[in-house]
Every structure is written in structure tokens, then in C-alpha cells.
Short mmCIF file of C-alpha atoms and ligand atoms in Angstrom, two decimals:
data_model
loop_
_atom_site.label_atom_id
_atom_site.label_comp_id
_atom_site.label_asym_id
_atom_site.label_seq_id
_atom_site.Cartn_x
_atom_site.Cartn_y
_atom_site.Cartn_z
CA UNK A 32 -21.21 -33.79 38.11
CA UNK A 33 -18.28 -32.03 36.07
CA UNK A 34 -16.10 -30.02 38.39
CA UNK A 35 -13.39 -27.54 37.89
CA UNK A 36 -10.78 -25.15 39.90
CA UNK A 37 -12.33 -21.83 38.41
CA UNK A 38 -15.85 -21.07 37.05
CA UNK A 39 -16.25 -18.24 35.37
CA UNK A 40 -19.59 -16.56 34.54
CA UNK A 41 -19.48 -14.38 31.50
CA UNK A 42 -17.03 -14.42 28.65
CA UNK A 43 -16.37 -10.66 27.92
CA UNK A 44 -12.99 -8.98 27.94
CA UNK A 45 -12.32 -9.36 31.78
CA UNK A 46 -13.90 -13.06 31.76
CA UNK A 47 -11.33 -14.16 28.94
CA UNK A 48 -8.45 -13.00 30.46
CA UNK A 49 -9.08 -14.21 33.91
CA UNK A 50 -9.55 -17.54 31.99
CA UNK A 51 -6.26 -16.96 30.55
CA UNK A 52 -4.24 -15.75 33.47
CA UNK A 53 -5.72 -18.78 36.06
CA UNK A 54 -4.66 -21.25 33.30
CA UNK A 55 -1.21 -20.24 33.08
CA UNK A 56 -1.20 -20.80 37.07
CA UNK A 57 -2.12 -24.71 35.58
CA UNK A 58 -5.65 -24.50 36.92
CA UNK A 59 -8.50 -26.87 35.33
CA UNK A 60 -10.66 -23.21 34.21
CA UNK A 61 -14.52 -22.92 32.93
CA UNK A 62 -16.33 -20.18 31.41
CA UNK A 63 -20.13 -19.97 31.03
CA UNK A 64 -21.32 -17.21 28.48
CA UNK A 65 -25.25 -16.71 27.83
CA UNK A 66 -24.45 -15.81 24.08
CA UNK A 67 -23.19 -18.04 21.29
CA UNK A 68 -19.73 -16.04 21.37
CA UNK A 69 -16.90 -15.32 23.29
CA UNK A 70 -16.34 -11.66 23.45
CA UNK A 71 -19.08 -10.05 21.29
CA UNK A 72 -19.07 -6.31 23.01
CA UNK A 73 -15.58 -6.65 21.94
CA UNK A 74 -16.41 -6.56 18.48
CA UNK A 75 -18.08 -3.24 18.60
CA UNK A 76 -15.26 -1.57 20.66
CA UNK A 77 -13.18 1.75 19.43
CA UNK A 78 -15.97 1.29 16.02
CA UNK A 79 -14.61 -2.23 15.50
CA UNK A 80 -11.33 -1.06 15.97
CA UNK A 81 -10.62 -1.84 19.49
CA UNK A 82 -9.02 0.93 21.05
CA UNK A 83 -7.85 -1.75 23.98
CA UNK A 84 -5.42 0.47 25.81
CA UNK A 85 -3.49 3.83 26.23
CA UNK A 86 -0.32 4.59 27.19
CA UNK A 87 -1.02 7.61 29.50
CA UNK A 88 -2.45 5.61 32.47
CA UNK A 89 -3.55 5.90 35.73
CA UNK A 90 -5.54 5.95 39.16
CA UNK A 91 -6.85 9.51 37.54
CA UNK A 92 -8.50 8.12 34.79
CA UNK A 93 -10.68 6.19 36.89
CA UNK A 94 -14.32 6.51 38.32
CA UNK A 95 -16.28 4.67 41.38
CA UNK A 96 -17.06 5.23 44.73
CA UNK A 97 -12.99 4.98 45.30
CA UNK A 98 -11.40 5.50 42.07
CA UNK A 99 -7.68 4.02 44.54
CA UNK A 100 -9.24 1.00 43.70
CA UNK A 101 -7.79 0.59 40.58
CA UNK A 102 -3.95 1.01 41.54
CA UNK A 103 -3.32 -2.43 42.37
CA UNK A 104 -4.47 -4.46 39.67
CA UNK A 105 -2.91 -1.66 37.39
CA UNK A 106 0.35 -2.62 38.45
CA UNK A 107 -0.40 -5.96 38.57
CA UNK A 108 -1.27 -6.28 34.95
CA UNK A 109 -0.24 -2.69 33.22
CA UNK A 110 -0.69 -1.14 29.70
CA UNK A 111 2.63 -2.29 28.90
CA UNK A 112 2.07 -6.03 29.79
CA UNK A 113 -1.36 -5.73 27.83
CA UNK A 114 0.70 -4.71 24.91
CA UNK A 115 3.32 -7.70 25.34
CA UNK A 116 0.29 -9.97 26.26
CA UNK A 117 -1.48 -9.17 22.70
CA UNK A 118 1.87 -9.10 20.86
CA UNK A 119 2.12 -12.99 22.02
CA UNK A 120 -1.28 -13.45 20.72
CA UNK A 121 0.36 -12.21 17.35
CA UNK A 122 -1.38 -8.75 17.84
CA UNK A 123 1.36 -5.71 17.65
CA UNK A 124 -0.13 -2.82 18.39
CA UNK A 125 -0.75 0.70 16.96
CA UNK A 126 -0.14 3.86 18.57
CA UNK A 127 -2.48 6.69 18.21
CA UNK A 128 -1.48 9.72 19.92
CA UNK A 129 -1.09 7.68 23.13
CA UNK A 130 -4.36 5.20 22.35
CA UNK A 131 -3.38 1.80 21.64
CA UNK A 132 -4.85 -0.05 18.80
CA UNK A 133 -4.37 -3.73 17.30
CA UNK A 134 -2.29 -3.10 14.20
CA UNK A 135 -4.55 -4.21 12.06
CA UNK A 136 -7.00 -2.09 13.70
CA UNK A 137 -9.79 -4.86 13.73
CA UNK A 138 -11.60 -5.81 17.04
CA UNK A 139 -12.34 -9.00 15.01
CA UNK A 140 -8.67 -10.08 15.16
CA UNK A 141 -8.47 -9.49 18.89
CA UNK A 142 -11.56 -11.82 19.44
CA UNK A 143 -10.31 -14.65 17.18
CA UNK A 144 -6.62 -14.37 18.69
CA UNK A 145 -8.60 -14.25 22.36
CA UNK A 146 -10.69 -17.57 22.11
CA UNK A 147 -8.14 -19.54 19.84
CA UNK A 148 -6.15 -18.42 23.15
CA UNK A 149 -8.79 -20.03 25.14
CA UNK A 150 -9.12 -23.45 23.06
CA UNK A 151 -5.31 -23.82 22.95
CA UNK A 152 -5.08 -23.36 26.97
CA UNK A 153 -7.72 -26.51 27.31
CA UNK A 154 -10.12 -23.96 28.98
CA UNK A 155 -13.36 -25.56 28.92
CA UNK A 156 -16.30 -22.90 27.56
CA UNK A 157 -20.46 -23.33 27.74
CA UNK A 158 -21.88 -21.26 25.02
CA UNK A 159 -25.35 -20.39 25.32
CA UNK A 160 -25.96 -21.49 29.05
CA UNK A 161 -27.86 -19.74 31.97
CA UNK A 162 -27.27 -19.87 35.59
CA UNK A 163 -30.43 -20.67 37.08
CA UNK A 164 -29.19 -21.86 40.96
CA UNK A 165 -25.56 -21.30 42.93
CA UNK A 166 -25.18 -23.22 45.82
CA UNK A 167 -22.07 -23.13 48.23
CA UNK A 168 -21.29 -26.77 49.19
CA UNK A 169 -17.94 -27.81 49.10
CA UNK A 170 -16.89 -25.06 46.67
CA UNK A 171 -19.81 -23.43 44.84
CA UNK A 172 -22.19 -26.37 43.20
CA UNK A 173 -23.52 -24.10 39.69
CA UNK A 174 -26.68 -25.14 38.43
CA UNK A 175 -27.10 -24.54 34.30
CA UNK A 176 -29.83 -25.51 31.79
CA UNK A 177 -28.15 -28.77 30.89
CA UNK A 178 -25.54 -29.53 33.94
CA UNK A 179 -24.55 -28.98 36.89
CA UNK A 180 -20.83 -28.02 37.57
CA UNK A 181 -18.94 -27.58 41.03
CA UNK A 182 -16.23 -24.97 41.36
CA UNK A 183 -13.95 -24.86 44.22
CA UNK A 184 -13.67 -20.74 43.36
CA UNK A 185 -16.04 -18.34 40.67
CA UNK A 186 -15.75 -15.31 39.47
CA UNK A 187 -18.24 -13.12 38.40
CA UNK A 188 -17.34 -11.53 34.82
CA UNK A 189 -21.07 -10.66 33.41
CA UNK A 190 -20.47 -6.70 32.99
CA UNK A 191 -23.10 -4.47 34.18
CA UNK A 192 -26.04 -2.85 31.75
CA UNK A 193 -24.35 -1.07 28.93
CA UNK A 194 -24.56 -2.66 25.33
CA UNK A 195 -27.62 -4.82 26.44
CA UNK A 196 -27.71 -6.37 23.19
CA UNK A 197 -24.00 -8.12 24.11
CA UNK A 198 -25.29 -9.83 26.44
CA UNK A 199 -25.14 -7.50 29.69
CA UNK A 200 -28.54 -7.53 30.77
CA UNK A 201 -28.19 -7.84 35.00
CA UNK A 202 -29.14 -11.95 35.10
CA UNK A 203 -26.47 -12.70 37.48
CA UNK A 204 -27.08 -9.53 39.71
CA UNK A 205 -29.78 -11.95 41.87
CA UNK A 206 -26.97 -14.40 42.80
CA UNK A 207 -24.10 -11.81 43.43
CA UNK A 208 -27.00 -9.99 45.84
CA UNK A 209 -27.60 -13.45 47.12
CA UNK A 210 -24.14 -13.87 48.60
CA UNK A 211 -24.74 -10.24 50.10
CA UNK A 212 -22.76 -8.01 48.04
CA UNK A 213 -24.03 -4.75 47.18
CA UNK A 214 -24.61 -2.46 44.49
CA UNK A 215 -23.55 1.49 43.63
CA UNK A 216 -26.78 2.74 41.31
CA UNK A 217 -25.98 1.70 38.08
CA UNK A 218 -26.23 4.28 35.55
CA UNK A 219 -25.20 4.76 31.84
CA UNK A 220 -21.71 6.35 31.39
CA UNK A 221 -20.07 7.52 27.88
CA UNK A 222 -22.84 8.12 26.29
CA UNK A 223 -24.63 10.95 24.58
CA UNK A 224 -26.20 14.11 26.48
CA UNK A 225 -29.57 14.85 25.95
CA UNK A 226 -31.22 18.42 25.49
CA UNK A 227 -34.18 20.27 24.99
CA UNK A 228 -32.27 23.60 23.63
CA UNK A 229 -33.81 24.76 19.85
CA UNK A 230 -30.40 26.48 19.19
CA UNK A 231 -28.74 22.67 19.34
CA UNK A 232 -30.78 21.64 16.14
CA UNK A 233 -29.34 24.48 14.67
CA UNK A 234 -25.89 23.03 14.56
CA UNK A 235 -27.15 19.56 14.38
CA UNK A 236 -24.57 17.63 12.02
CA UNK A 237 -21.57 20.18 13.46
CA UNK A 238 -18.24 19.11 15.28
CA UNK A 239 -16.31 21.64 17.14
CA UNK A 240 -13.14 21.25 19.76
CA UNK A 241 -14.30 22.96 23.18
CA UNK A 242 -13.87 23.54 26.55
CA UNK A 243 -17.20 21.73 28.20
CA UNK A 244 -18.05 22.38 32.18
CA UNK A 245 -20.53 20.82 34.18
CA UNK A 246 -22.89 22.24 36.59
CA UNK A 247 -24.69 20.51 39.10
CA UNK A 248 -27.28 22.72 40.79
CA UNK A 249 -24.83 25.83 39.71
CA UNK A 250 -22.01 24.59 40.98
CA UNK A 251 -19.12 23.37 38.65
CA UNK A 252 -17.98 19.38 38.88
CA UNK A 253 -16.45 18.82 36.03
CA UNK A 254 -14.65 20.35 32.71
CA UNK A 255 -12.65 18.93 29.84
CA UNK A 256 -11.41 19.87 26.77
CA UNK A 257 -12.05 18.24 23.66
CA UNK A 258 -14.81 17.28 20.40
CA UNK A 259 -18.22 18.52 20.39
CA UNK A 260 -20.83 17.10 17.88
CA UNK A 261 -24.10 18.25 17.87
CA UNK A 262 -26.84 16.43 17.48
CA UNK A 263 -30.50 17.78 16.86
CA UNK A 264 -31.49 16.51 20.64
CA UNK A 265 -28.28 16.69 22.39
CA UNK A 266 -24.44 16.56 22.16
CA UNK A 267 -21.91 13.66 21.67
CA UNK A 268 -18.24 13.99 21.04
CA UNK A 269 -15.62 12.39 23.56
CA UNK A 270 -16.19 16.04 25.95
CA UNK A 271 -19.54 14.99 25.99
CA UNK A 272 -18.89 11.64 26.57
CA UNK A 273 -16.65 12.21 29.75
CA UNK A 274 -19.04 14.12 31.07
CA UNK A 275 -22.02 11.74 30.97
CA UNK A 276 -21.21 9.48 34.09
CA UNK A 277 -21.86 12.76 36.35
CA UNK A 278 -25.04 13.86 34.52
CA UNK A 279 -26.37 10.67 35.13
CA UNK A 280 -25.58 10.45 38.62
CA UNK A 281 -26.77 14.19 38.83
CA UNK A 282 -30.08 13.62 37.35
CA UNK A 283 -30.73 10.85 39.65
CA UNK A 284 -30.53 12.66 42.31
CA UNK A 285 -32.92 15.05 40.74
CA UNK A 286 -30.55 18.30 40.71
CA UNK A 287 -30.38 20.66 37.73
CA UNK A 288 -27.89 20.06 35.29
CA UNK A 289 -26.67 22.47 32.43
CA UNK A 290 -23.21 22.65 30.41
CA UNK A 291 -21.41 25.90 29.53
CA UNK A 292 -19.13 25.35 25.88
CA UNK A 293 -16.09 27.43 25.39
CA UNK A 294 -15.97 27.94 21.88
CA UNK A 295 -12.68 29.60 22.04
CA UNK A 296 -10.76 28.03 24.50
CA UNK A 297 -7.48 28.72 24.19
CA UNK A 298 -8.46 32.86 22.83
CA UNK A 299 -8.15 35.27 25.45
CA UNK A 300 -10.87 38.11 25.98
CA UNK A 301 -8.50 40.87 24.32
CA UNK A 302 -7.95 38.39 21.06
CA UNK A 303 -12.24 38.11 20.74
CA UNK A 304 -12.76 41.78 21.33
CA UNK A 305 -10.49 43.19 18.79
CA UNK A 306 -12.52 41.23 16.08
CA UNK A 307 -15.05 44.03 16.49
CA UNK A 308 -12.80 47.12 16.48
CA UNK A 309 -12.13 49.50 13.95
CA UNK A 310 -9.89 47.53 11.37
CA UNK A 311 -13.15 44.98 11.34
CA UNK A 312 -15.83 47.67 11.50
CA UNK A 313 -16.78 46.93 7.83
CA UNK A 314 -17.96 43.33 8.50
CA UNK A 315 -20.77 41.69 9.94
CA UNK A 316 -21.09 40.32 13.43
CA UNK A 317 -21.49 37.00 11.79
CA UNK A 318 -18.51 37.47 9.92
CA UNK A 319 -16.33 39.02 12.60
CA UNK A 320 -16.42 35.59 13.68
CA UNK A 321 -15.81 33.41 10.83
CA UNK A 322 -12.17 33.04 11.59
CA UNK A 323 -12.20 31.30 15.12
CA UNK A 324 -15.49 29.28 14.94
CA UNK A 325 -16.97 27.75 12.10
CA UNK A 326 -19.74 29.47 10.02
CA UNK A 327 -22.41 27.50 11.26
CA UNK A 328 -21.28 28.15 15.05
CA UNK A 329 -20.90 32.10 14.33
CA UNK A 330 -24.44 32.53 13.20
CA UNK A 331 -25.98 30.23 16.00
CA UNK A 332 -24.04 32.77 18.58
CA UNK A 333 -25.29 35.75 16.60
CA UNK A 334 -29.21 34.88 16.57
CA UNK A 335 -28.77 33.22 20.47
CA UNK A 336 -27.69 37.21 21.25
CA UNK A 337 -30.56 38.62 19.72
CA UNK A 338 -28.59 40.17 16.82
CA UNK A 339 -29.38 40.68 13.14
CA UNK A 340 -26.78 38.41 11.84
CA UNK A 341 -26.32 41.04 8.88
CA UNK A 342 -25.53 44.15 11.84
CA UNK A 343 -21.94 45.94 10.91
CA UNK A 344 -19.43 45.57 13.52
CA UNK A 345 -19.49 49.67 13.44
CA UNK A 346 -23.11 49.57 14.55
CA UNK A 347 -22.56 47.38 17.08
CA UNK A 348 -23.18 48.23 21.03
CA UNK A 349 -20.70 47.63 23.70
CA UNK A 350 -23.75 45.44 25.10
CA UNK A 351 -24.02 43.62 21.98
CA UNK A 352 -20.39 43.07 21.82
CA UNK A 353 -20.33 41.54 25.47
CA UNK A 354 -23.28 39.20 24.37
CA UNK A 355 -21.25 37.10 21.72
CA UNK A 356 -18.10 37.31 23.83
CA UNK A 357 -20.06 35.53 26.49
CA UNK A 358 -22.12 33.23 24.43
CA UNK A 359 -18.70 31.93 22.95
CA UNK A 360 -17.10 31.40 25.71
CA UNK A 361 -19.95 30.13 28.17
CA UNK A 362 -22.59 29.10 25.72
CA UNK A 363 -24.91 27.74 28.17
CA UNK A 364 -27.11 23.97 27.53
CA UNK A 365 -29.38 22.97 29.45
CA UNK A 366 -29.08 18.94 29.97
CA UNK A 367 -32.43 17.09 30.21
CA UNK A 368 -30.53 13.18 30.61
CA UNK A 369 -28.73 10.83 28.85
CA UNK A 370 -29.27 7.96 26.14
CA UNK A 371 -29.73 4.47 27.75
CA UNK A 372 -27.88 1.77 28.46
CA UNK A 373 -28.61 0.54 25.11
CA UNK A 374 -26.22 3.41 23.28
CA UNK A 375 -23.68 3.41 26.35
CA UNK A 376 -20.44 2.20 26.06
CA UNK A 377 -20.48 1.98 29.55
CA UNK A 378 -22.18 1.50 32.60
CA UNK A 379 -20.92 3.36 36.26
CA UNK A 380 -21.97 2.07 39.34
CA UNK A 381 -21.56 -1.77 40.23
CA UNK A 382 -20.58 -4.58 42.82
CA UNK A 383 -19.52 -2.18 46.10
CA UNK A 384 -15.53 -2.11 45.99
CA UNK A 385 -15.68 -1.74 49.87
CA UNK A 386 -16.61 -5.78 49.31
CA UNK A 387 -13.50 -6.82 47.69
CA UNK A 388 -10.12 -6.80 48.43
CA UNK A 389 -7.89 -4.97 45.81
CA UNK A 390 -5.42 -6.75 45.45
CA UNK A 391 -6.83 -10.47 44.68
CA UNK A 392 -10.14 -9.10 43.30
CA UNK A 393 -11.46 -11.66 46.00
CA UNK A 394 -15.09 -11.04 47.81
CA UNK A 395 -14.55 -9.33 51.54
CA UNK A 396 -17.78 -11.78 51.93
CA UNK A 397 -17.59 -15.15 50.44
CA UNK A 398 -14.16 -16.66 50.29
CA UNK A 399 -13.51 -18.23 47.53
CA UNK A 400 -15.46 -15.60 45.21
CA UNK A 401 -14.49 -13.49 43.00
CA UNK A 402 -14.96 -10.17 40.22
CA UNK A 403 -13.67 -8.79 37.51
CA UNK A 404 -14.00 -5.91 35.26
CA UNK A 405 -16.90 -3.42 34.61
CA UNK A 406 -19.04 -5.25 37.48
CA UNK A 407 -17.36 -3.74 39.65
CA UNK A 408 -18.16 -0.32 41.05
CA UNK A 409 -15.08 1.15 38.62
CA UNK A 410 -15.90 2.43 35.32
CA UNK A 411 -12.84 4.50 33.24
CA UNK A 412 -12.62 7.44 30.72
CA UNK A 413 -12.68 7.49 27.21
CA UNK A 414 -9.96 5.95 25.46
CA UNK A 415 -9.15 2.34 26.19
CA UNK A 416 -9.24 2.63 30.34
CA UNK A 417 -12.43 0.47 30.46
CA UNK A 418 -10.73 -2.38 28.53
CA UNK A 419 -7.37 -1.97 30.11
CA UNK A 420 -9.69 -2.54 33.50
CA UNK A 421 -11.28 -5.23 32.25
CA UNK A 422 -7.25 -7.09 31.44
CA UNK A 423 -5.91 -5.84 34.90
CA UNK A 424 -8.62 -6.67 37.05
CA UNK A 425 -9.37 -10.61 35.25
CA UNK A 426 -5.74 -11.34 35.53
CA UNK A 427 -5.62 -10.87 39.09
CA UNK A 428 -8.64 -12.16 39.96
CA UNK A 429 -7.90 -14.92 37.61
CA UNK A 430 -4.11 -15.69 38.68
CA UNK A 431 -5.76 -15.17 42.74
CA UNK A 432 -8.56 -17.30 42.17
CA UNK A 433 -6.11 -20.31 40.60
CA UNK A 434 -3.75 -20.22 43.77
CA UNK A 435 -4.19 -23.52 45.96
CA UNK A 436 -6.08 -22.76 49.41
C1 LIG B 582 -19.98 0.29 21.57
C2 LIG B 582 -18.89 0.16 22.61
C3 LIG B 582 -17.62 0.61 22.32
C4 LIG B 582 -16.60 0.51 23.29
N1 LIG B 582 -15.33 0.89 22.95
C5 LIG B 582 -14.33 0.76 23.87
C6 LIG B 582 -12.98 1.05 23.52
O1 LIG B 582 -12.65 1.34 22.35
N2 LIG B 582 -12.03 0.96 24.50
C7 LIG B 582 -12.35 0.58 25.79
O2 LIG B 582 -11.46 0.54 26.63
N3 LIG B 582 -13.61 0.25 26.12
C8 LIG B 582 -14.61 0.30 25.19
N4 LIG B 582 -15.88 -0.08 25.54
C9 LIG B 582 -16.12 -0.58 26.90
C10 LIG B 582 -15.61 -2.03 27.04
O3 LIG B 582 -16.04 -2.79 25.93
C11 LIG B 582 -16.13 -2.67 28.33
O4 LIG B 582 -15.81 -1.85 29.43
C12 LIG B 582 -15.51 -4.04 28.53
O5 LIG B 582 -15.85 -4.89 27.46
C13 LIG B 582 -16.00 -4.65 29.84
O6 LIG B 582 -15.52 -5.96 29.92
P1 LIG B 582 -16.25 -7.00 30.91
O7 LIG B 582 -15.58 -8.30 30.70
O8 LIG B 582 -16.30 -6.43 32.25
O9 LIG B 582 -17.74 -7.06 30.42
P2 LIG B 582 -18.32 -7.47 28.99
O10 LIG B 582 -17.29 -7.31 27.92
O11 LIG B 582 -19.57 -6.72 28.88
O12 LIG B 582 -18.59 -9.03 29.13
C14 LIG B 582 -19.54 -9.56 30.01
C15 LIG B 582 -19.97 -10.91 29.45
O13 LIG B 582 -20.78 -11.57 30.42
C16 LIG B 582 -21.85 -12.21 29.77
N5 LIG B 582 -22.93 -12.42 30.74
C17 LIG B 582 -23.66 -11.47 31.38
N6 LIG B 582 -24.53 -12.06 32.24
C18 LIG B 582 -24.32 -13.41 32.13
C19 LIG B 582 -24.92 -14.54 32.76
N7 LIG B 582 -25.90 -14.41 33.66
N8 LIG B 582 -24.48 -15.78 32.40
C20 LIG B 582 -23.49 -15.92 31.46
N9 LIG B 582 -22.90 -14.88 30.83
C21 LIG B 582 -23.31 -13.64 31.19
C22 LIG B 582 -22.21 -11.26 28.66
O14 LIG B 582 -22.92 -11.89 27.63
C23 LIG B 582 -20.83 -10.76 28.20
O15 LIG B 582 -20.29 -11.56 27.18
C24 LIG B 582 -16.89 -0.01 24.58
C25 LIG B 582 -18.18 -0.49 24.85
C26 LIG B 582 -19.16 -0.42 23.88
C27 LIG B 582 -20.56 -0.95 24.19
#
């Protein structure tokens, strides 16, 4: 029987670099990956551009049961030392307004430079192989298709549900459950909103920068600022994107869920009203419009307050006028759910961070077991926070799970 000092299942972002980080600590390291590639998700991050960290960073930026979580590992294994660790892989990075791309802005390049990584470190990799029994005896004994290895410590790397077709579709769940960890509901998370509302398909196609809020059961629990799209069935955009985690979790718990969109966000009542006074009287309410939301958007609002979209300003009612003000800046959607797991980038919920200690990424449970990355019950925002997880939670758990007993 082959053994080894670290077993890793599941070669994604987090499983790679706690390969890495436990071979630097000279540690004979294994990773077993159920697809035919190391690191395919990776390949479809920031559209194949691999948005893999940001500088603004941060506890805040962080979701779970206990966001805190996070603050160890993060200064464990920061942005910055991602950025030095990929600029010794030959990858300098590009800054966009704070998000941090690969220079060459290719998630392909990051992959390559990642497993050449791997090969040059010795780190011994089983493509295409399933788990199908883990036993603890002496270490953990790991039963695949064609072998049997024994570990003396494993971490669990296999990502949760989102992107199924990467390879994250729950097959190790059974023996993380079996060593009695537990699981927050799992639930898509940056993905798109669905909705019912016929004024949507109007402006189906349309991007706009907004001010989004989130009700749950009429009360507010979340708001952001930032792009719209509309689709004919829902919204996307990053705002919408943010937002998705607590719809989900919402909907699950069967409460009623709508958004309110600022139009205008940064345009205070006085500047909207005094579109419609005298010096505009000549114009349509359509047109009175046309210079703070696009045409599309003006027109939408119009119809949605039961206005002839040809009415003169002058003819207007005070009523009428207190209609459009309010549909711009609290045009209320009503949100039916979210896309799957399939279309999410990723997935909240996971192993119960109550179970593992922060600082080592080590199981509360099992000694000698470990996680890493979107497994666990962390997920981040938009903008290179779920891959910046996934480095700075596999290089602790990696470097912890290398250490000698
Ligand atoms: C379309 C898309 C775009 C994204 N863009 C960004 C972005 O720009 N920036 C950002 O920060 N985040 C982005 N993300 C999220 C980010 O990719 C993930 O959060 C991150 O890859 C999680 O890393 P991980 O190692 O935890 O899991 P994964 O990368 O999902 O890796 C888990 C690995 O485990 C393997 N596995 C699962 N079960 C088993 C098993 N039983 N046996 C063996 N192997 C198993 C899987 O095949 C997979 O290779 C994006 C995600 C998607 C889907």
C-alpha cells in the first residue's frame, strides 16, 4: 500500500495550494482529483480571466454562519503574499480598480503555472480517481478505484455544489458526514435573481448602475450599490449577484422576498422634481427623464406609473409626478429564486466552522483532518474573495497538516 504525509481530496484552487504550502514544510503530499485536470473551475474564473484577488480585503467581505472565521487564515496567507506567491510562479499581476488579475489576464496561465508548480514540488497527483471507502487506522487508510493509499493526515478540498460540471458534485459529503461533521444548507450564491415581473422583459438586454435593497418579509437585509442587467426572467449584474446568497437563504425558509432599485442613487428628491417644473414643461414625461436614466429605463418607469409616455410635463399631476419619483428611486421586483448551482459561481453554506479550529484549518472532531476552501461554511463577495479564501485557507491547512505530531 502507497502511503504519504498528506492526502488531499480534490484538486481545485484551495487543494493546489495546500499541496503547495505542505510541500514546502518537506512533506511527502498526494492529491486525488475525480476529473482529468488539476484546477478546471479555475479556468472559467473572472470569464477566463481569473480575477484571483483584491486588494481591499477583509473579515467584511465574508459570509457564513461566523464570517470571524476568516481572520486568521487571512493573515496567515494575505492578498499581498498571494500576489508575491503568483509573481514566483512567473505570474505579475494586474490591478483593476483594486481587483487583482494575472497580467496576462488568462486563467489558463494560472493553471499551467499551478500544476507545473505541483510536478516540480514531487507532489504525487491521481487524476480521474474516486474515493469509494476512508478508514481511520493508523492515519486514515483511503480506498480508490485502483489503490489503496494511507495518509497519516487528509484534507478535504472537493468544493461544495456550484459549477457542477467542474467537478463539485457533493461525492465526498458521505465521508466528511461520516467522521461527524456537519453541514450549513448549502445553497447557490452569486448567481442570477429570478423574477416573474412583465416590466423586467421590458428592459431585458439593459445595464444600469443602482442602488439594490433586499427585503425579507418587508424588512430590509441587505443593499449595495452597483451594475444592474436585466434579463427577460430576472436580474444579474454584480448588485444582483451580492445579493443572491440571502435570497437563497430567504427563500428557503419560505419568506417573501422582493428588491427595491434606485435608479438615481446618488440624485436627491429636489434634483428629480425640478425635471418636471416649468423650464421642462414642454417635454414629455418620458423625456423629462432621458438625462439621468437611459431611454429604455425612462419609458419602463413611465408605463409602470400608469402614464401616457407622450403626457407633457405641464399636464402632469402632482400625483403623477410622485409616481415616477418613487418608481425611480424604489422600483420594486418581486424575487421568485435563483438560478442553480449549475450557473453559480458559488455555493454558501458548508462543513460547520464551529468544527474546525481557525487557525490550523484542523477538524474540532478527528485529529489529524483537515479543510480547505469553499467547503467550508465561508463563502466571499464578488471580486476575487472566494479565490483569495480558497489560497489562505489551503496554505494553512496545508502548512498545519505537514507539521510532525
Ligand atoms: C464561473 C465561475 C467564475 C468564478 N470567478 C471567480 C473569480 O473571478 N474570482 C474568485 O475569487 N472566485 C471566482 N469563482 C469562485 C472560485 O472559483 C471558487 O470559490 C474556488 O475555485 C473554490 O476553490 P476550492 O478549491 O474550494 O474548490 P474548487 O475549485 O471547486 O475545487 C474542488 C475540486 O475538488 C474536486 N472534487 C470534488 N469532489 C471530489 C471527490 N469526491 N474526489 C476527488 N475530487 C473531488 C473537484 O473536481 C474540484 O476540482 C468563480 C466560480 C465560477 C464557477
Amino acid at each position: 500500500m502507497k502511503s504519504t504525509d498528506v492526502l488531499i481530496v480534490g484538486g481545485g484552487a484551495s487543494g493546489i495550494m495546500a499541496a503547495l504550502s505542505a510541500a514546502e514544510c518537506n512533506a511527502d503530499v498526494t492529491i486525488v482529483e475525480h476529473n482529468d485536470m488539476l484546477g478546471r473551475k479555475i479556468l472559467s474564473t473572472g470569464n477566463g480571466k481569473c480575477n484571483f484577488t483584491n486588494m481591499k480585503m477583509g473579515v467584511e467581505y465574508y459570509r457564513g454562519s461566523n464570517p470571524a472565521f476568516v481572520a486568521s487564515a487571512l493573515s496567515s496567507f494575505s492578498e499581498k503574499d498571494t500576489i508575491e506567491f503568483f509573481k514566483k510562479l512567473g505570474i505579475y499581476s494586474k490591478n483593476k480598480n483594486g481587483y487583482m488579475y494575472p497580467y496576462s489576464e488568462s486563467a489558463a496561465s494560472v493553471v499551467t503555472c499551478l500544476a507545473e508548480a505541483v510536478r516540480a514540488k514531487g507532489i504525487h497527483v491521481y487524476l480521474n480517481e474516486n474515493i469509494s471507502d476512508i478508514r481511520v487506522d493508523n492515519g486514515f487508510v483511503v480506498t480508490l478505484s485502483k489503490r489503496e493509499i494511507c495518509a497519516r493526515r487528509i484534507i478535504f478540498a472537493t468544493g461544495l455544489l456550484a459549477g457542477r460540471k467542474c467537478g463539485c458534485d457533493g461525492s465526498a459529503f458521505q465521508y466528511i458526514e461520516n467522521f461527524g461533521h456537519t453541514f450549513i444548507d448549502i445553497v447557490p450564491a452569486l448567481v442570477h435573481l429570478k423574477s416573474e415581473d412583465s416590466f423586467l422583459k421590458s428592459l431585458a438586454g439593459n445595464r444600469a448602475e443602482i442602488k439594490l435593497k433586499l427585503y425579507e418579509n418587508d424588512n430590509p437585509v441587505f443593499e449595495d450599490r452597483g451594475e444592474a442587467l436585466f434579463l427577460e426572467n430576472g436580474l444579474s449584474g454584480i448588485v444582483s449577484f451580492q445579493a443572491s446568497r440571502f435570497v437563497s437563504y430567504a427563500l428557503k425558509k419560505g419568506s417573501k422576498v422582493f428588491v427595491t432599485l434606485d435608479f438615481v442613487p446618488d440624485l436627491s428628491l429636489d434634483d428629480i422634481r425640478v425635471l418636471f417644473e416649468s423650464d421642462n414643461a414642454y417635454k414629455s414625461a418620458k423625456n423629462a427623464l432621458i438625462g439621468i436614466v437611459s431611454e429604455k429605463i425612462a419609458e419602463c418607469i413611465v408605463k409602470r406609473a400608469l402614464i401616457n409616455i407622450d403626457t407633457l410635463c405641464a399636464d402632469l399631476r402632482k400625483k403623477e409626478i410622485d409616481k415616477i419619483i418613487e418608481l425611480l428611486q424604489g422600483f420594486k421586483v418581486n424575487i421568485t429564486g435563483t438560478r442553480s448551482f449549475e450557473d453559480s459561481q458559488v455555493a454558501a453554506g458548508g462543513v460547520n466552522t464551529d468544527e474546525i479550529c481557525p487557525e490550523s484549518m484542523e477538524s474540532k472532531i478527528v485529529p489529524g483532518l483537515y479543510f480547505a476552501g469553499e467547503l467550508i461554511d465561508i463563502d466571499g463577495m464578488c471580486g476575487g474573495y472566494n479565490l483569495q479564501w480558497a489560497w489562505s485557507s489551503g496554505y494553512v491547512a496545508g502548512k498545519s497538516a505537514a507539521k510532525d505530531d
